[in-house]
Amino acid sequence: MKKSRLFILALDGTPFTLLQRLFREGVMPNLKKLAEGAVFKQMDSVQPPVSSSAWASFMTGKTPAQHGILGFVDRTPADMNWYVPNADHLRAKTIWEILSEQGKRVFVMNVPVTFPPKPINGISICGFLGNDIRKGTWPPEIGTLLKARGYRIDADTELAKTNLSAFMEHLFTVLEKRFETMRSFYAQEHWDVFMTHIMETDRLHHFFWEYFEQGHTAYKARFLDLYRRIDWEIGRILAESGEDSAFLLLSDHGFCTLHYAVYLNRWLADNGYLFFKSNPPSDLHNIAPHSRAYSLYPGRIYLNLKGRERDGSVEQGLPYEQLRTELAQRLKTFLDPAGRPVVKQILRREEVYPEASAAEAAMLPDLIAIPHKGYDLKGDLWHASLIDKTVFNGMHTEDDAFVLAKDILIPEGRFSIDTLFKAVEGFFD
Ligand SMILES: [Zn+2]
């Protein structure tokens, strides 16, 4: 029997291979049981595999080149201003807007890049990079109510830098509030599609992944507890859902242990490609005109191209191509203190985004550096060292997201997260 309603649960940054392990170890019996009667497989993220880009692709069915969200920060080359890409910068309609137009009732909570909120037929509660819940909901009055209830858009990651064990407990508090809010809307609201996004898994991994892998006694136990808590909630949802519901569970990228943060702009400066008008530089306006390249997180390298960048000095045509080749070759020889290569691959824009139009291409990086696992290519304009170890010990991977589909048709074989847009759209056809 075809189901009429769709429940979507997003676990940010939960790897397919982690779930396989948790199933084997008996940590998530409810999800395991659900997976056994469903399609459960590994899925690809997008390039770059950051949450904003990946969830924007899920919501629009477009690649990052097409929807325009390529990270947590971007630049307009004509004036070299920084901006934080949000829902206003999305160049395509979201699945929530499309389903609303079809008269479907939508509930969507905590998905990244849903701030500022758009009018939909239902309820939208903003996620990651929204900075004020009171301005982050549709209809607007819900935000004040959530604020009063102590609901948070995201955990306080600053706490992790000063008190890691307090941050671990804080994650449980934030997750509890998220589930409490989800349950109250789930019970009260009439809906056709109901999506909740959990950010706490991503936060857990960024700060505790290495502890988990190494078997740190206290942190590993709490790491597993967080997944047990999620599994318990999944069990409750399954028990309460009627015969008419289909289920789609997914993540947006995988995770692995992070060994080093690598500061690409520092490498460019040390190697004579990047100069500043003042030191330390405060923003992109401080880049000196004779600079030839600069970088934004993660691994996005832009040449200081004449006619595109405000103070561009690299000539178009052959000089541009020669510089791309030179940078690609030199970055491949970049070694960490132990003599291991940092950069796995340097790709040209047109290799990663062959679908981009000329207008879209101007906003895209000229080179994309893909690091070996364990190295995060940071975008800080200036950093005291080239490489260091930070409080972050987990980092995103492109190839190990998961998807679980029960009573909703998804394509066979391997695909990336943007493909699921059509699956959701098709469910309501
Ligand atoms: Zn993510």
PDB file of N, CA, C and O and ligand atoms in Angstrom, residues 12-13 51 55 202 252-253 396, ligand 1:
ATOM      1  N   ASP A  12      23.042  14.626  11.392  1.00  0.00           N
ATOM      2  CA  ASP A  12      24.109  15.347  10.701  1.00  0.00           C
ATOM      3  C   ASP A  12      25.459  14.669  10.914  1.00  0.00           C
ATOM      4  O   ASP A  12      25.888  14.442  12.051  1.00  0.00           O
ATOM      5  N   GLY A  13      26.120  14.344   9.808  1.00  0.00           N
ATOM      6  CA  GLY A  13      27.480  13.805   9.882  1.00  0.00           C
ATOM      7  C   GLY A  13      27.584  12.386  10.427  1.00  0.00           C
ATOM      8  O   GLY A  13      28.663  11.977  10.850  1.00  0.00           O
ATOM      9  N   SER A  51      28.182  20.996   5.785  1.00  0.00           N
ATOM     10  CA  SER A  51      26.754  20.819   6.056  1.00  0.00           C
ATOM     11  C   SER A  51      25.885  21.776   5.243  1.00  0.00           C
ATOM     12  O   SER A  51      24.860  21.371   4.695  1.00  0.00           O
ATOM     13  N   TRP A  55      23.130  20.106   2.700  1.00  0.00           N
ATOM     14  CA  TRP A  55      21.680  20.211   2.972  1.00  0.00           C
ATOM     15  C   TRP A  55      20.989  21.103   1.947  1.00  0.00           C
ATOM     16  O   TRP A  55      19.831  20.866   1.584  1.00  0.00           O
ATOM     17  N   ASP A 202      26.783  15.784  14.639  1.00  0.00           N
ATOM     18  CA  ASP A 202      27.931  16.473  14.019  1.00  0.00           C
ATOM     19  C   ASP A 202      28.824  17.091  15.087  1.00  0.00           C
ATOM     20  O   ASP A 202      30.053  16.979  15.040  1.00  0.00           O
ATOM     21  N   ASP A 252      24.506  13.796   5.919  1.00  0.00           N
ATOM     22  CA  ASP A 252      24.957  14.661   4.821  1.00  0.00           C
ATOM     23  C   ASP A 252      26.432  14.481   4.473  1.00  0.00           C
ATOM     24  O   ASP A 252      26.897  15.016   3.480  1.00  0.00           O
ATOM     25  N   HIS A 253      27.181  13.772   5.286  1.00  0.00           N
ATOM     26  CA  HIS A 253      28.603  13.489   5.030  1.00  0.00           C
ATOM     27  C   HIS A 253      29.041  12.493   6.089  1.00  0.00           C
ATOM     28  O   HIS A 253      28.292  12.210   7.029  1.00  0.00           O
ATOM     29  N   HIS A 396      34.969  16.069   8.407  1.00  0.00           N
ATOM     30  CA  HIS A 396      34.023  15.518   7.435  1.00  0.00           C
ATOM     31  C   HIS A 396      34.715  14.680   6.354  1.00  0.00           C
ATOM     32  O   HIS A 396      35.844  14.961   5.981  1.00  0.00           O
TER      33      HIS A 396
HETATM   34 ZN    ZN B   1      26.891  18.162   8.286  1.00  0.00          ZN
END
